Tab-separated table of N, CA and C and ligand atoms in Angstrom:
chain	number	residue	atom	x	y	z
A	1277	MET	N	15.222	1.495	-12.230
A	1277	MET	CA	15.101	0.286	-12.817
A	1277	MET	C	14.628	-0.764	-11.734
A	1278	MET	N	13.548	-1.588	-11.878
A	1278	MET	CA	13.169	-2.562	-10.991
A	1278	MET	C	13.866	-3.926	-11.340
A	1279	ASP	N	14.048	-4.712	-10.287
A	1279	ASP	CA	14.533	-6.061	-10.508
A	1279	ASP	C	13.381	-7.027	-10.116
A	1280	ASP	N	12.827	-7.731	-11.160
A	1280	ASP	CA	11.673	-8.586	-10.972
A	1280	ASP	C	11.822	-9.595	-9.837
A	1281	ASN	N	13.093	-9.909	-9.506
A	1281	ASN	CA	13.190	-10.874	-8.338
A	1281	ASN	C	13.521	-10.420	-7.085
A	1282	CYS	N	13.370	-9.131	-6.865
A	1282	CYS	CA	13.567	-8.280	-5.617
A	1282	CYS	C	12.292	-7.942	-4.879
A	1283	ILE	N	12.251	-8.505	-3.640
A	1283	ILE	CA	10.963	-8.149	-2.948
A	1283	ILE	C	10.944	-6.766	-2.566
A	1284	PHE	N	12.036	-6.027	-2.188
A	1284	PHE	CA	11.984	-4.584	-1.896
A	1284	PHE	C	11.567	-3.830	-3.171
A	1285	CYS	N	11.913	-4.149	-4.446
A	1285	CYS	CA	11.408	-3.445	-5.517
A	1285	CYS	C	10.006	-3.539	-5.637
A	1286	LYS	N	9.359	-4.791	-5.307
A	1286	LYS	CA	8.014	-4.985	-5.337
A	1286	LYS	C	7.232	-4.171	-4.314
A	1287	ILE	N	7.783	-4.166	-3.112
A	1287	ILE	CA	7.163	-3.234	-2.039
A	1287	ILE	C	7.347	-1.710	-2.422
A	1288	ALA	N	8.506	-1.443	-2.763
A	1288	ALA	CA	8.769	0.021	-3.040
A	1288	ALA	C	7.878	0.646	-4.170
A	1289	ASN	N	7.609	-0.384	-5.077
A	1289	ASN	CA	6.730	0.210	-6.220
A	1289	ASN	C	5.303	-0.267	-6.245
A	1290	GLY	N	5.031	-0.576	-5.035
A	1290	GLY	CA	3.483	-0.800	-4.691
A	1290	GLY	C	2.840	-2.179	-5.215
A	1291	LYS	N	3.743	-3.025	-5.637
A	1291	LYS	CA	3.332	-4.250	-6.204
A	1291	LYS	C	2.858	-5.322	-5.036
A	1292	ILE	N	3.521	-5.047	-3.938
A	1292	ILE	CA	3.042	-5.896	-2.757
A	1292	ILE	C	2.753	-4.845	-1.620
A	1293	PRO	N	1.664	-5.028	-0.845
A	1293	PRO	CA	1.202	-4.020	0.046
A	1293	PRO	C	2.152	-3.847	1.243
A	1294	SER	N	2.283	-2.757	1.801
A	1294	SER	CA	3.217	-2.553	3.036
A	1294	SER	C	2.585	-1.545	3.901
A	1295	ALA	N	2.930	-1.376	5.082
A	1295	ALA	CA	2.545	-0.439	6.020
A	1295	ALA	C	3.399	0.868	5.646
A	1296	THR	N	2.846	1.668	4.796
A	1296	THR	CA	3.661	2.824	4.174
A	1296	THR	C	3.397	4.063	5.024
A	1297	ILE	N	4.400	4.701	5.400
A	1297	ILE	CA	4.348	6.039	6.156
A	1297	ILE	C	4.613	7.153	5.357
A	1298	TYR	N	5.307	6.966	4.269
A	1298	TYR	CA	5.675	8.102	3.384
A	1298	TYR	C	5.916	7.584	1.847
A	1299	GLU	N	5.617	8.397	0.883
A	1299	GLU	CA	6.028	8.032	-0.463
A	1299	GLU	C	6.269	9.195	-1.222
A	1300	ASP	N	7.257	9.312	-2.052
A	1300	ASP	CA	7.420	10.397	-2.997
A	1300	ASP	C	7.919	9.754	-4.376
A	1301	ALA	N	8.438	10.496	-5.285
A	1301	ALA	CA	8.898	9.988	-6.641
A	1301	ALA	C	10.032	8.853	-6.451
A	1302	ASP	N	10.888	9.183	-5.494
A	1302	ASP	CA	12.112	8.312	-5.328
A	1302	ASP	C	11.936	7.242	-4.310
A	1303	PHE	N	11.104	7.293	-3.326
A	1303	PHE	CA	11.195	6.455	-2.151
A	1303	PHE	C	9.768	6.065	-1.701
A	1304	ARG	N	9.799	4.841	-1.103
A	1304	ARG	CA	8.641	4.419	-0.232
A	1304	ARG	C	9.249	4.171	1.108
A	1305	VAL	N	8.629	4.606	2.153
A	1305	VAL	CA	9.140	4.438	3.463
A	1305	VAL	C	8.104	3.547	4.194
A	1306	ILE	N	8.482	2.343	4.760
A	1306	ILE	CA	7.567	1.257	5.222
A	1306	ILE	C	8.087	0.924	6.728
A	1307	LEU	N	7.113	0.246	7.401
A	1307	LEU	CA	7.519	-0.276	8.644
A	1307	LEU	C	8.167	-1.532	8.534
A	1308	ASP	N	9.168	-1.915	9.128
A	1308	ASP	CA	9.993	-3.132	9.117
A	1308	ASP	C	8.958	-4.284	9.774
A	1309	MET	N	8.892	-5.520	9.203
A	1309	MET	CA	8.020	-6.455	9.613
A	1309	MET	C	8.696	-7.210	10.780
A	1310	GLY	N	9.996	-6.979	11.013
A	1310	GLY	CA	10.533	-7.552	12.270
A	1310	GLY	C	11.191	-6.415	13.062
A	1311	PRO	N	10.373	-5.585	13.671
A	1311	PRO	CA	10.828	-4.358	14.204
A	1311	PRO	C	11.809	-4.492	15.500
A	1312	ALA	N	12.927	-3.885	15.489
A	1312	ALA	CA	13.766	-3.744	16.665
A	1312	ALA	C	13.176	-2.888	17.792
A	1313	SER	N	12.282	-2.022	17.310
A	1313	SER	CA	11.444	-1.265	18.362
A	1313	SER	C	10.301	-0.726	17.643
A	1314	ARG	N	9.263	-0.287	18.507
A	1314	ARG	CA	7.969	0.216	17.828
A	1314	ARG	C	8.213	1.416	16.862
A	1315	GLY	N	7.783	1.139	15.524
A	1315	GLY	CA	8.018	2.296	14.668
A	1315	GLY	C	9.243	2.032	13.813
A	1316	HIS	N	10.042	1.027	13.966
A	1316	HIS	CA	11.194	0.673	13.070
A	1316	HIS	C	10.749	0.771	11.624
A	1317	THR	N	11.459	1.681	10.947
A	1317	THR	CA	11.195	1.990	9.500
A	1317	THR	C	12.243	1.675	8.609
A	1318	LEU	N	11.901	1.467	7.381
A	1318	LEU	CA	12.844	1.224	6.392
A	1318	LEU	C	12.604	2.172	5.133
A	1319	ILE	N	13.678	2.907	4.711
A	1319	ILE	CA	13.492	3.746	3.584
A	1319	ILE	C	13.949	2.988	2.363
A	1320	LEU	N	13.046	2.846	1.369
A	1320	LEU	CA	13.307	1.973	0.207
A	1320	LEU	C	13.292	2.864	-1.026
A	1321	PRO	N	14.490	3.002	-1.741
A	1321	PRO	CA	14.572	3.658	-3.027
A	1321	PRO	C	13.481	2.911	-3.890
A	1322	LYS	N	12.861	3.500	-4.934
A	1322	LYS	CA	12.031	2.818	-5.850
A	1322	LYS	C	12.844	2.179	-6.876
A	1323	GLN	N	13.941	2.704	-7.194
A	1323	GLN	CA	14.916	2.150	-8.106
A	1323	GLN	C	15.624	1.046	-7.402
A	1324	HIS	N	16.161	0.040	-8.105
A	1324	HIS	CA	16.856	-1.130	-7.481
A	1324	HIS	C	18.442	-0.775	-7.543
A	1325	PHE	N	19.008	-0.653	-6.389
A	1325	PHE	CA	20.417	-0.574	-6.334
A	1325	PHE	C	20.775	-1.578	-5.125
A	1326	LYS	N	21.794	-2.487	-5.355
A	1326	LYS	CA	22.150	-3.528	-4.503
A	1326	LYS	C	22.502	-2.944	-3.161
A	1327	ASP	N	23.170	-1.740	-3.140
A	1327	ASP	CA	23.753	-1.290	-1.716
A	1327	ASP	C	24.176	0.060	-2.113
A	1328	LEU	N	24.667	0.825	-0.964
A	1328	LEU	CA	25.068	2.311	-1.147
A	1328	LEU	C	26.162	2.482	-2.314
A	1329	CYS	N	26.977	1.580	-2.364
A	1329	CYS	CA	28.001	1.680	-3.396
A	1329	CYS	C	27.557	1.716	-4.860
A	1330	GLU	N	26.398	1.043	-5.023
A	1330	GLU	CA	25.817	1.106	-6.411
A	1330	GLU	C	24.785	2.175	-6.644
A	1331	ALA	N	24.521	2.977	-5.637
A	1331	ALA	CA	23.395	3.841	-5.640
A	1331	ALA	C	23.692	5.110	-6.482
A	1332	ASP	N	22.830	5.624	-7.216
A	1332	ASP	CA	22.875	7.012	-7.926
A	1332	ASP	C	23.059	7.962	-6.754
A	1333	SER	N	24.028	8.858	-6.930
A	1333	SER	CA	24.273	9.737	-5.835
A	1333	SER	C	23.199	10.851	-5.683
A	1334	THR	N	22.307	11.073	-6.806
A	1334	THR	CA	21.178	11.947	-6.514
A	1334	THR	C	20.198	11.300	-5.749
A	1335	VAL	N	20.067	10.022	-5.612
A	1335	VAL	CA	19.026	9.398	-4.788
A	1335	VAL	C	19.721	9.241	-3.464
A	1336	SER	N	20.999	8.792	-3.294
A	1336	SER	CA	21.655	8.660	-1.999
A	1336	SER	C	21.696	10.040	-1.179
A	1337	ALA	N	21.790	11.080	-1.923
A	1337	ALA	CA	21.955	12.279	-1.275
A	1337	ALA	C	20.632	12.801	-0.630
A	1338	LYS	N	19.569	12.076	-1.049
A	1338	LYS	CA	18.293	12.419	-0.375
A	1338	LYS	C	18.009	11.603	0.858
A	1339	LEU	N	18.751	10.510	1.176
A	1339	LEU	CA	18.573	9.584	2.176
A	1339	LEU	C	18.578	10.190	3.691
A	1340	PHE	N	19.642	10.928	3.786
A	1340	PHE	CA	19.708	11.508	5.231
A	1340	PHE	C	18.659	12.584	5.562
A	1341	PRO	N	18.360	13.532	4.661
A	1341	PRO	CA	17.240	14.444	4.919
A	1341	PRO	C	16.041	13.698	5.295
A	1342	LEU	N	15.774	12.646	4.448
A	1342	LEU	CA	14.463	11.777	4.712
A	1342	LEU	C	14.533	11.114	6.019
A	1343	ALA	N	15.717	10.472	6.416
A	1343	ALA	CA	15.868	9.893	7.727
A	1343	ALA	C	15.568	10.942	8.860
A	1344	ALA	N	15.969	12.086	8.705
A	1344	ALA	CA	15.841	13.171	9.728
A	1344	ALA	C	14.322	13.419	9.755
A	1345	LYS	N	13.588	13.542	8.657
A	1345	LYS	CA	12.324	13.929	8.625
A	1345	LYS	C	11.495	12.703	9.460
A	1346	ILE	N	11.866	11.496	9.201
A	1346	ILE	CA	11.162	10.362	9.791
A	1346	ILE	C	11.517	10.422	11.355
A	1347	GLY	N	12.887	10.524	11.624
A	1347	GLY	CA	13.128	10.548	13.057
A	1347	GLY	C	12.527	11.616	13.792
A	1348	LYS	N	12.399	12.767	13.292
A	1348	LYS	CA	11.560	13.768	14.012
A	1348	LYS	C	9.989	13.338	14.266
A	1349	ALA	N	9.591	12.724	13.307
A	1349	ALA	CA	8.094	12.300	13.415
A	1349	ALA	C	8.051	11.171	14.523
A	1350	MET	N	9.153	10.348	14.648
A	1350	MET	CA	9.179	9.362	15.734
A	1350	MET	C	9.138	9.937	17.051
A	1351	ILE	N	9.951	11.139	17.109
A	1351	ILE	CA	10.050	11.723	18.421
A	1351	ILE	C	8.749	12.418	18.789
A	1352	THR	N	8.188	13.232	17.839
A	1352	THR	CA	6.915	13.880	18.165
A	1352	THR	C	5.724	13.025	18.229
A	1353	GLY	N	5.792	11.951	17.329
A	1353	GLY	CA	4.518	11.143	17.212
A	1353	GLY	C	4.423	10.025	18.134
A	1354	LEU	N	5.640	9.294	18.214
A	1354	LEU	CA	5.689	8.150	19.068
A	1354	LEU	C	6.170	8.151	20.391
A	1355	GLY	N	6.830	9.497	20.648
A	1355	GLY	CA	7.382	9.571	21.966
A	1355	GLY	C	8.720	9.056	22.216
A	1356	ALA	N	9.427	8.815	21.005
A	1356	ALA	CA	10.766	8.348	20.964
A	1356	ALA	C	11.659	9.337	21.599
A	1357	ASN	N	12.885	8.976	22.193
A	1357	ASN	CA	13.680	9.998	22.761
A	1357	ASN	C	15.033	10.211	21.870
A	1358	GLY	N	15.069	9.387	20.923
A	1358	GLY	CA	16.092	9.495	19.823
A	1358	GLY	C	15.907	8.352	18.698
A	1359	PHE	N	16.854	8.225	17.826
A	1359	PHE	CA	16.775	7.300	16.828
A	1359	PHE	C	17.940	6.970	16.303
A	1360	ASN	N	18.207	5.727	15.736
A	1360	ASN	CA	19.368	5.313	15.059
A	1360	ASN	C	19.137	5.176	13.621
A	1361	VAL	N	20.108	5.575	12.786
A	1361	VAL	CA	20.028	5.467	11.355
A	1361	VAL	C	21.028	4.433	10.875
A	1362	VAL	N	20.686	3.347	10.441
A	1362	VAL	CA	21.448	2.137	10.169
A	1362	VAL	C	21.358	1.754	8.756
A	1363	GLN	N	22.484	1.430	8.085
A	1363	GLN	CA	22.425	1.083	6.701
A	1363	GLN	C	23.506	0.041	6.490
A	1364	ASN	N	23.056	-1.193	6.154
A	1364	ASN	CA	24.110	-2.348	6.057
A	1364	ASN	C	24.388	-2.629	4.523
A	1365	ASN	N	25.688	-2.788	4.345
A	1365	ASN	CA	26.289	-3.120	3.090
A	1365	ASN	C	26.985	-4.351	3.051
A	1366	GLY	N	26.540	-5.480	2.427
A	1366	GLY	CA	27.241	-6.695	2.346
A	1366	GLY	C	26.834	-7.645	3.547
A	1367	SER	N	26.897	-8.893	3.219
A	1367	SER	CA	26.466	-9.919	4.230
A	1367	SER	C	27.238	-9.859	5.461
A	1368	SER	N	28.645	-9.562	5.441
A	1368	SER	CA	29.352	-9.400	6.750
A	1368	SER	C	28.812	-8.329	7.454
A	1369	ALA	N	28.263	-7.230	6.908
A	1369	ALA	CA	27.762	-6.050	7.637
A	1369	ALA	C	26.357	-6.344	8.001
A	1370	GLY	N	25.784	-7.565	7.775
A	1370	GLY	CA	24.384	-7.854	8.277
A	1370	GLY	C	23.320	-7.651	7.183
A	1371	GLN	N	23.681	-7.254	5.861
A	1371	GLN	CA	22.645	-7.008	4.894
A	1371	GLN	C	22.125	-8.315	4.574
A	1372	THR	N	20.725	-8.445	4.601
A	1372	THR	CA	19.998	-9.686	4.345
A	1372	THR	C	19.159	-9.418	3.058
A	1373	VAL	N	18.770	-8.302	2.818
A	1373	VAL	CA	17.972	-7.941	1.650
A	1373	VAL	C	18.945	-7.085	0.692
A	1374	PHE	N	19.141	-7.493	-0.677
A	1374	PHE	CA	20.130	-6.822	-1.366
A	1374	PHE	C	19.627	-5.867	-2.314
A	1375	HIS	N	18.752	-4.912	-1.701
A	1375	HIS	CA	18.106	-3.673	-2.295
A	1375	HIS	C	18.476	-2.658	-1.327
A	1376	LEU	N	19.189	-1.740	-1.683
A	1376	LEU	CA	19.556	-0.483	-0.800
A	1376	LEU	C	18.381	-0.096	0.154
A	1377	HIS	N	18.616	-0.075	1.377
A	1377	HIS	CA	17.689	0.449	2.357
A	1377	HIS	C	18.258	0.941	3.669
A	1378	VAL	N	17.584	1.941	4.285
A	1378	VAL	CA	17.988	2.506	5.408
A	1378	VAL	C	17.107	2.357	6.476
A	1379	HIS	N	17.555	1.799	7.650
A	1379	HIS	CA	16.756	1.472	8.826
A	1379	HIS	C	16.702	2.939	9.575
A	1380	VAL	N	15.536	3.352	10.038
A	1380	VAL	CA	15.423	4.416	11.050
A	1380	VAL	C	14.731	3.849	12.226
A	1381	ILE	N	15.519	3.560	13.327
A	1381	ILE	CA	14.984	2.827	14.433
A	1381	ILE	C	14.825	3.842	15.636
A	1382	PRO	N	13.521	3.984	16.116
A	1382	PRO	CA	13.197	4.808	17.196
A	1382	PRO	C	13.774	4.146	18.575
A	1383	ARG	N	14.224	5.067	19.310
A	1383	ARG	CA	14.966	4.556	20.607
A	1383	ARG	C	14.038	5.183	21.762
A	1384	TYR	N	13.691	4.357	22.749
A	1384	TYR	CA	12.821	4.837	23.916
A	1384	TYR	C	13.666	4.803	25.195
A	1385	GLU	N	13.432	5.598	26.137
A	1385	GLU	CA	13.942	5.644	27.416
A	1385	GLU	C	13.835	4.328	28.035
A	1386	GLY	N	14.968	3.680	28.457
A	1386	GLY	CA	14.972	2.420	29.091
A	1386	GLY	C	14.897	1.167	28.255
A	1387	GLY	N	14.886	1.468	26.856
A	1387	GLY	CA	14.840	0.399	25.951
A	1387	GLY	C	16.049	-0.467	25.852
A	1388	PRO	N	15.933	-1.591	25.121
A	1388	PRO	CA	17.153	-2.434	25.078
A	1388	PRO	C	18.381	-1.840	24.331
A	1389	ALA	N	19.455	-2.347	24.755
A	1389	ALA	CA	20.825	-1.899	23.897
A	1389	ALA	C	20.757	-2.487	22.670
A	1390	MET	N	21.074	-1.700	21.668
A	1390	MET	CA	21.211	-2.103	20.197
A	1390	MET	C	22.077	-1.217	19.437
A	1391	VAL	N	22.496	-1.614	18.317
A	1391	VAL	CA	23.402	-0.802	17.416
A	1391	VAL	C	24.541	-0.362	18.197
A	1392	SER	N	25.226	-1.320	18.914
A	1392	SER	CA	26.299	-1.008	19.862
A	1392	SER	C	27.565	-1.993	19.524
A	1393	TRP	N	28.736	-1.623	19.739
A	1393	TRP	CA	29.814	-2.447	19.841
A	1393	TRP	C	30.747	-2.258	20.963
A	1394	ILE	N	31.668	-3.249	21.053
A	1394	ILE	CA	32.588	-3.150	22.190
A	1394	ILE	C	33.841	-2.412	21.583
A	1395	PRO	N	34.172	-1.242	22.142
A	1395	PRO	CA	35.285	-0.506	21.577
A	1395	PRO	C	36.636	-1.321	21.702
A	1396	GLY	N	37.361	-1.366	20.681
A	1396	GLY	CA	38.734	-1.848	20.711
A	1396	GLY	C	39.822	-1.020	21.108
A	1397	LYS	N	40.991	-1.364	20.766
A	1397	LYS	CA	42.109	-0.418	21.123
A	1397	LYS	C	43.001	-0.361	19.874
A	1398	ALA	N	43.459	0.901	19.593
A	1398	ALA	CA	44.308	1.123	18.326
A	1398	ALA	C	45.306	2.295	18.766
A	1399	ASN	N	46.639	1.888	18.393
A	1399	ASN	CA	47.640	3.003	18.766
A	1399	ASN	C	47.608	3.992	17.569
A	1400	ALA	N	48.394	5.172	17.763
A	1400	ALA	CA	48.452	6.157	16.744
A	1400	ALA	C	49.103	5.590	15.408
A	1401	GLU	N	50.108	4.579	15.532
A	1401	GLU	CA	50.758	4.284	14.384
A	1401	GLU	C	49.782	3.415	13.468
A	1402	GLU	N	48.985	2.473	14.127
A	1402	GLU	CA	47.938	1.673	13.454
A	1402	GLU	C	46.945	2.554	12.802
A	1403	LEU	N	46.599	3.676	13.553
A	1403	LEU	CA	45.567	4.546	12.938
A	1403	LEU	C	45.987	5.295	11.759
A	1404	THR	N	47.300	5.629	11.850
A	1404	THR	CA	47.828	6.295	10.638
A	1404	THR	C	48.040	5.482	9.469
A	1405	ASN	N	48.519	4.173	9.755
A	1405	ASN	CA	48.639	3.182	8.672
A	1405	ASN	C	47.389	2.879	8.012
A	1406	THR	N	46.311	2.627	8.714
A	1406	THR	CA	44.991	2.236	8.305
A	1406	THR	C	44.426	3.509	7.558
A	1407	ALA	N	44.611	4.653	8.154
A	1407	ALA	CA	44.086	5.918	7.303
A	1407	ALA	C	44.801	5.899	6.024
A	1408	ASP	N	46.031	5.659	5.910
A	1408	ASP	CA	46.805	5.847	4.527
A	1408	ASP	C	46.290	4.783	3.614
A	1409	ILE	N	45.960	3.695	4.037
A	1409	ILE	CA	45.451	2.545	3.178
A	1409	ILE	C	44.011	3.142	2.457
A	1410	ILE	N	43.202	3.410	3.418
A	1410	ILE	CA	41.919	3.807	3.020
A	1410	ILE	C	42.046	5.077	2.004
A	1411	LYS	N	42.806	6.125	2.338
A	1411	LYS	CA	42.883	7.238	1.571
A	1411	LYS	C	43.372	6.935	0.153
A	1412	LYS	N	44.227	6.034	0.000
A	1412	LYS	CA	44.739	5.640	-1.307
A	1412	LYS	C	43.570	5.017	-2.213
A	1413	HIS	N	42.543	4.569	-1.603
A	1413	HIS	CA	41.471	3.995	-2.366
A	1413	HIS	C	40.379	4.913	-2.557
A	1414	LEU	N	40.365	6.166	-2.069
A	1414	LEU	CA	39.238	7.029	-2.172
A	1414	LEU	C	39.157	7.589	-3.678
B	2690	5GP	P1	19.073	-5.804	6.422
B	2690	5GP	O1	19.379	-6.781	7.483
B	2690	5GP	O2	19.209	-6.185	4.992
B	2690	5GP	O3	19.823	-4.531	6.666
B	2690	5GP	O4	17.518	-5.492	6.778
B	2690	5GP	C1	16.533	-6.248	6.130
B	2690	5GP	C2	15.248	-5.767	6.979
B	2690	5GP	O5	14.166	-5.930	6.221
B	2690	5GP	C3	15.069	-6.549	8.287
B	2690	5GP	O6	15.006	-5.731	9.344
B	2690	5GP	C4	13.820	-7.397	7.934
B	2690	5GP	O7	12.903	-7.408	9.145
B	2690	5GP	C5	13.039	-6.510	6.895
B	2690	5GP	N1	12.357	-7.202	5.970
B	2690	5GP	C6	12.583	-8.212	5.127
B	2690	5GP	N2	11.663	-8.594	4.421
B	2690	5GP	C7	10.625	-7.631	4.600
B	2690	5GP	C8	9.241	-7.647	4.134
B	2690	5GP	O8	8.848	-8.313	3.224
B	2690	5GP	N3	8.506	-6.582	4.639
B	2690	5GP	C9	8.882	-5.695	5.534
B	2690	5GP	N4	8.102	-4.767	5.903
B	2690	5GP	N5	10.232	-5.808	6.101
B	2690	5GP	C10	11.007	-6.789	5.687
B	2691	ZN	ZN1	15.222	-4.127	-5.648
């Protein structure tokens, strides 16, 4: 299902042109217009899902294999040394476009730091308590 007010629905379904690197029945894969590095790619499902929680599992199950296919092409084609797979859910997590998408970001030797965090500290009791809370909600 498309959402007429969603920019990624329009791009994914070819209503707005984009630098497309791959397309199949479920996805269009495009270059990000604000790339974190050369070749920064977005995997867009053609169906509108707000985020990963709303996604049809038959669609989301295909995301990682597709990310791997694209990442390999970044290594062989662009000379990347690795890549990050990033997927933001919710504005607190940095999601700005509320149509499910996966970033595949090529990483180059000597490139800038990104997709990183400062490790905190947690003791075993805290980890157990937090694990128990999450487990109850699965
Ligand atoms: P988010 O922060 O929601 O995970 O990522 C949204 C991404 O979409 C950003 O990296 C932004 O640069 C990219 N983006 C937003 N609008 C467009 C667009 O119209 N075309 C393309 N190619 N990328 C877009
Ligand atoms: Zn959409």
